[in-house]
PDB file of C-alpha atoms in Angstrom:
ATOM      1  CA  UNK A   1      42.346   2.486  75.412  1.00  0.00           C
ATOM      2  CA  UNK A   2      40.107   1.791  72.410  1.00  0.00           C
ATOM      3  CA  UNK A   3      36.741   0.312  73.297  1.00  0.00           C
ATOM      4  CA  UNK A   4      34.791  -1.214  70.434  1.00  0.00           C
ATOM      5  CA  UNK A   5      31.467   0.226  71.448  1.00  0.00           C
ATOM      6  CA  UNK A   6      29.281   1.076  68.477  1.00  0.00           C
ATOM      7  CA  UNK A   7      29.415   4.847  69.044  1.00  0.00           C
ATOM      8  CA  UNK A   8      33.169   4.832  69.462  1.00  0.00           C
ATOM      9  CA  UNK A   9      33.575   2.673  66.377  1.00  0.00           C
ATOM     10  CA  UNK A  10      31.500   5.141  64.345  1.00  0.00           C
ATOM     11  CA  UNK A  11      33.786   7.906  65.574  1.00  0.00           C
ATOM     12  CA  UNK A  12      36.833   5.862  64.595  1.00  0.00           C
ATOM     13  CA  UNK A  13      35.311   5.224  61.159  1.00  0.00           C
ATOM     14  CA  UNK A  14      34.550   8.879  60.516  1.00  0.00           C
ATOM     15  CA  UNK A  15      37.908  10.033  61.874  1.00  0.00           C
ATOM     16  CA  UNK A  16      40.096   7.693  59.854  1.00  0.00           C
ATOM     17  CA  UNK A  17      38.101   6.669  56.771  1.00  0.00           C
ATOM     18  CA  UNK A  18      39.716   9.150  54.359  1.00  0.00           C
ATOM     19  CA  UNK A  19      43.209   8.627  55.774  1.00  0.00           C
ATOM     20  CA  UNK A  20      42.921   4.844  55.426  1.00  0.00           C
ATOM     21  CA  UNK A  21      41.372   5.197  51.970  1.00  0.00           C
ATOM     22  CA  UNK A  22      44.259   7.461  50.891  1.00  0.00           C
ATOM     23  CA  UNK A  23      46.817   5.047  52.306  1.00  0.00           C
ATOM     24  CA  UNK A  24      45.227   2.148  50.413  1.00  0.00           C
ATOM     25  CA  UNK A  25      45.104   4.207  47.203  1.00  0.00           C
ATOM     26  CA  UNK A  26      48.889   4.621  47.371  1.00  0.00           C
ATOM     27  CA  UNK A  27      49.210   0.844  47.405  1.00  0.00           C
ATOM     28  CA  UNK A  28      46.429  -0.275  45.047  1.00  0.00           C
ATOM     29  CA  UNK A  29      46.238   2.698  42.638  1.00  0.00           C
ATOM     30  CA  UNK A  30      42.594   1.821  41.934  1.00  0.00           C
ATOM     31  CA  UNK A  31      39.725   3.749  43.531  1.00  0.00           C
ATOM     32  CA  UNK A  32      37.210   0.886  43.323  1.00  0.00           C
ATOM     33  CA  UNK A  33      39.601  -1.533  45.025  1.00  0.00           C
ATOM     34  CA  UNK A  34      40.590   1.118  47.559  1.00  0.00           C
ATOM     35  CA  UNK A  35      36.950   1.667  48.530  1.00  0.00           C
ATOM     36  CA  UNK A  36      36.354  -2.063  48.826  1.00  0.00           C
ATOM     37  CA  UNK A  37      39.460  -2.647  50.924  1.00  0.00           C
ATOM     38  CA  UNK A  38      38.752   0.370  53.143  1.00  0.00           C
ATOM     39  CA  UNK A  39      35.339  -1.056  53.983  1.00  0.00           C
ATOM     40  CA  UNK A  40      36.917  -4.436  54.666  1.00  0.00           C
ATOM     41  CA  UNK A  41      39.536  -2.852  56.955  1.00  0.00           C
ATOM     42  CA  UNK A  42      36.886  -1.297  59.156  1.00  0.00           C
ATOM     43  CA  UNK A  43      34.858  -4.501  59.121  1.00  0.00           C
ATOM     44  CA  UNK A  44      37.933  -6.460  60.240  1.00  0.00           C
ATOM     45  CA  UNK A  45      38.694  -3.861  62.902  1.00  0.00           C
ATOM     46  CA  UNK A  46      35.161  -4.238  64.249  1.00  0.00           C
ATOM     47  CA  UNK A  47      35.073  -8.037  64.107  1.00  0.00           C
ATOM     48  CA  UNK A  48      38.660  -8.959  64.935  1.00  0.00           C
ATOM     49  CA  UNK A  49      39.508 -11.097  67.917  1.00  0.00           C
ATOM     50  CA  UNK A  50      42.782  -9.188  68.270  1.00  0.00           C
ATOM     51  CA  UNK A  51      41.683  -6.119  70.126  1.00  0.00           C
ATOM     52  CA  UNK A  52      43.410  -2.802  69.844  1.00  0.00           C
ATOM     53  CA  UNK A  53      45.853  -2.795  72.758  1.00  0.00           C
ATOM     54  CA  UNK A  54      47.008   0.808  72.663  1.00  0.00           C
ATOM     55  CA  UNK A  55      50.618  -0.075  71.843  1.00  0.00           C
ATOM     56  CA  UNK A  56      50.430   2.153  68.785  1.00  0.00           C
ATOM     57  CA  UNK A  57      48.062   4.803  67.498  1.00  0.00           C
ATOM     58  CA  UNK A  58      44.633   3.781  66.215  1.00  0.00           C
ATOM     59  CA  UNK A  59      45.724   4.984  62.779  1.00  0.00           C
ATOM     60  CA  UNK A  60      48.810   2.740  62.817  1.00  0.00           C
ATOM     61  CA  UNK A  61      46.666  -0.220  63.877  1.00  0.00           C
ATOM     62  CA  UNK A  62      44.207   0.433  61.040  1.00  0.00           C
ATOM     63  CA  UNK A  63      47.083   0.902  58.551  1.00  0.00           C
ATOM     64  CA  UNK A  64      48.472  -2.491  59.549  1.00  0.00           C
ATOM     65  CA  UNK A  65      45.103  -4.099  58.865  1.00  0.00           C
ATOM     66  CA  UNK A  66      44.909  -2.148  55.578  1.00  0.00           C
ATOM     67  CA  UNK A  67      48.397  -3.189  54.459  1.00  0.00           C
ATOM     68  CA  UNK A  68      47.710  -6.852  55.203  1.00  0.00           C
ATOM     69  CA  UNK A  69      44.354  -6.710  53.420  1.00  0.00           C
ATOM     70  CA  UNK A  70      45.970  -5.063  50.371  1.00  0.00           C
ATOM     71  CA  UNK A  71      48.714  -7.691  50.264  1.00  0.00           C
ATOM     72  CA  UNK A  72      46.103 -10.452  50.421  1.00  0.00           C
ATOM     73  CA  UNK A  73      44.210  -8.911  47.512  1.00  0.00           C
ATOM     74  CA  UNK A  74      47.381  -8.392  45.467  1.00  0.00           C
ATOM     75  CA  UNK A  75      48.360 -12.039  46.013  1.00  0.00           C
ATOM     76  CA  UNK A  76      44.902 -13.156  44.880  1.00  0.00           C
ATOM     77  CA  UNK A  77      45.094 -10.899  41.810  1.00  0.00           C
ATOM     78  CA  UNK A  78      48.531 -12.215  40.897  1.00  0.00           C
ATOM     79  CA  UNK A  79      47.364 -15.791  41.260  1.00  0.00           C
ATOM     80  CA  UNK A  80      44.250 -15.042  39.191  1.00  0.00           C
ATOM     81  CA  UNK A  81      46.297 -13.315  36.471  1.00  0.00           C
ATOM     82  CA  UNK A  82      48.677 -16.309  36.330  1.00  0.00           C
ATOM     83  CA  UNK A  83      45.693 -18.614  35.912  1.00  0.00           C
ATOM     84  CA  UNK A  84      44.295 -16.430  33.150  1.00  0.00           C
ATOM     85  CA  UNK A  85      47.610 -16.603  31.287  1.00  0.00           C
ATOM     86  CA  UNK A  86      47.900 -20.368  31.676  1.00  0.00           C
ATOM     87  CA  UNK A  87      44.319 -21.357  30.892  1.00  0.00           C
ATOM     88  CA  UNK A  88      42.941 -19.951  27.653  1.00  0.00           C
ATOM     89  CA  UNK A  89      39.227 -19.359  27.376  1.00  0.00           C
ATOM     90  CA  UNK A  90      37.013 -22.062  25.842  1.00  0.00           C
ATOM     91  CA  UNK A  91      36.615 -19.956  22.708  1.00  0.00           C
ATOM     92  CA  UNK A  92      40.395 -19.754  22.239  1.00  0.00           C
ATOM     93  CA  UNK A  93      40.804 -23.503  22.775  1.00  0.00           C
ATOM     94  CA  UNK A  94      38.137 -24.256  20.199  1.00  0.00           C
ATOM     95  CA  UNK A  95      39.658 -21.829  17.689  1.00  0.00           C
ATOM     96  CA  UNK A  96      43.135 -23.166  18.357  1.00  0.00           C
ATOM     97  CA  UNK A  97      42.035 -26.749  17.727  1.00  0.00           C
ATOM     98  CA  UNK A  98      40.257 -25.721  14.523  1.00  0.00           C
ATOM     99  CA  UNK A  99      43.384 -23.890  13.359  1.00  0.00           C
ATOM    100  CA  UNK A 100      45.589 -26.908  14.103  1.00  0.00           C
ATOM    101  CA  UNK A 101      43.232 -29.242  12.235  1.00  0.00           C
ATOM    102  CA  UNK A 102      43.109 -26.853   9.266  1.00  0.00           C
ATOM    103  CA  UNK A 103      46.910 -26.526   9.242  1.00  0.00           C
ATOM    104  CA  UNK A 104      47.331 -30.292   9.227  1.00  0.00           C
ATOM    105  CA  UNK A 105      44.819 -30.681   6.410  1.00  0.00           C
ATOM    106  CA  UNK A 106      46.536 -27.995   4.302  1.00  0.00           C
ATOM    107  CA  UNK A 107      49.928 -29.594   4.975  1.00  0.00           C
ATOM    108  CA  UNK A 108      48.645 -32.996   3.817  1.00  0.00           C
ATOM    109  CA  UNK A 109      47.094 -31.535   0.654  1.00  0.00           C
ATOM    110  CA  UNK A 110      50.317 -29.672  -0.172  1.00  0.00           C
ATOM    111  CA  UNK A 111      52.345 -32.875   0.000  1.00  0.00           C
ATOM    112  CA  UNK A 112      49.915 -34.550  -2.397  1.00  0.00           C
ATOM    113  CA  UNK A 113      50.102 -31.753  -4.997  1.00  0.00           C
ATOM    114  CA  UNK A 114      51.956 -32.538  -8.179  1.00  0.00           C
ATOM    115  CA  UNK A 115      54.640 -30.334  -9.669  1.00  0.00           C
ATOM    116  CA  UNK A 116      54.553 -27.493 -10.848  1.00  0.00           C
ATOM    117  CA  UNK A 117      51.489 -26.711  -8.699  1.00  0.00           C
ATOM    118  CA  UNK A 118      53.327 -27.498  -5.480  1.00  0.00           C
ATOM    119  CA  UNK A 119      56.211 -25.154  -6.371  1.00  0.00           C
ATOM    120  CA  UNK A 120      53.905 -22.368  -7.555  1.00  0.00           C
ATOM    121  CA  UNK A 121      51.854 -22.581  -4.372  1.00  0.00           C
ATOM    122  CA  UNK A 122      54.988 -22.555  -2.194  1.00  0.00           C
ATOM    123  CA  UNK A 123      56.480 -19.566  -4.027  1.00  0.00           C
ATOM    124  CA  UNK A 124      53.200 -17.661  -3.921  1.00  0.00           C
ATOM    125  CA  UNK A 125      52.287 -18.336  -0.278  1.00  0.00           C
ATOM    126  CA  UNK A 126      55.581 -18.888   1.526  1.00  0.00           C
ATOM    127  CA  UNK A 127      57.819 -16.838  -0.779  1.00  0.00           C
ATOM    128  CA  UNK A 128      55.151 -14.106  -1.069  1.00  0.00           C
ATOM    129  CA  UNK A 129      55.929 -13.696  -4.757  1.00  0.00           C
ATOM    130  CA  UNK A 130      53.434 -12.368  -7.259  1.00  0.00           C
ATOM    131  CA  UNK A 131      52.255 -14.644 -10.062  1.00  0.00           C
ATOM    132  CA  UNK A 132      54.141 -12.391 -12.510  1.00  0.00           C
ATOM    133  CA  UNK A 133      57.433 -13.075 -10.736  1.00  0.00           C
ATOM    134  CA  UNK A 134      56.729 -16.804 -10.467  1.00  0.00           C
ATOM    135  CA  UNK A 135      56.170 -17.229 -14.229  1.00  0.00           C
TER     136      UNK A 135
END
């Protein structure tokens, strides 16, 4: 049975670190995240209230902790990515508002233009015609 004495835990860490790291890499596909999660797995294994009961191998127990930790991180990432897509940055909001105000101003000026200027502008800008073709 696994006893969480400090010496035994160090042995567990050294025995399984690379195997757990490799397992996490297959899930996360990112070495930085894999390192972070691997450290968290061993921290959770050391601090958990659910003691290793010997019903499976130590490796299987650690892989279960690793899988659950990876899934938690992936859920957080997905939620964060959804927030990033929904909420534009302050700079984008400011630029978007400026663009909308400019568009409205241009639209109002266009409606006030007299003919033939209005038609020439529309053909040049919206029709993408050269001045030679417009004349």
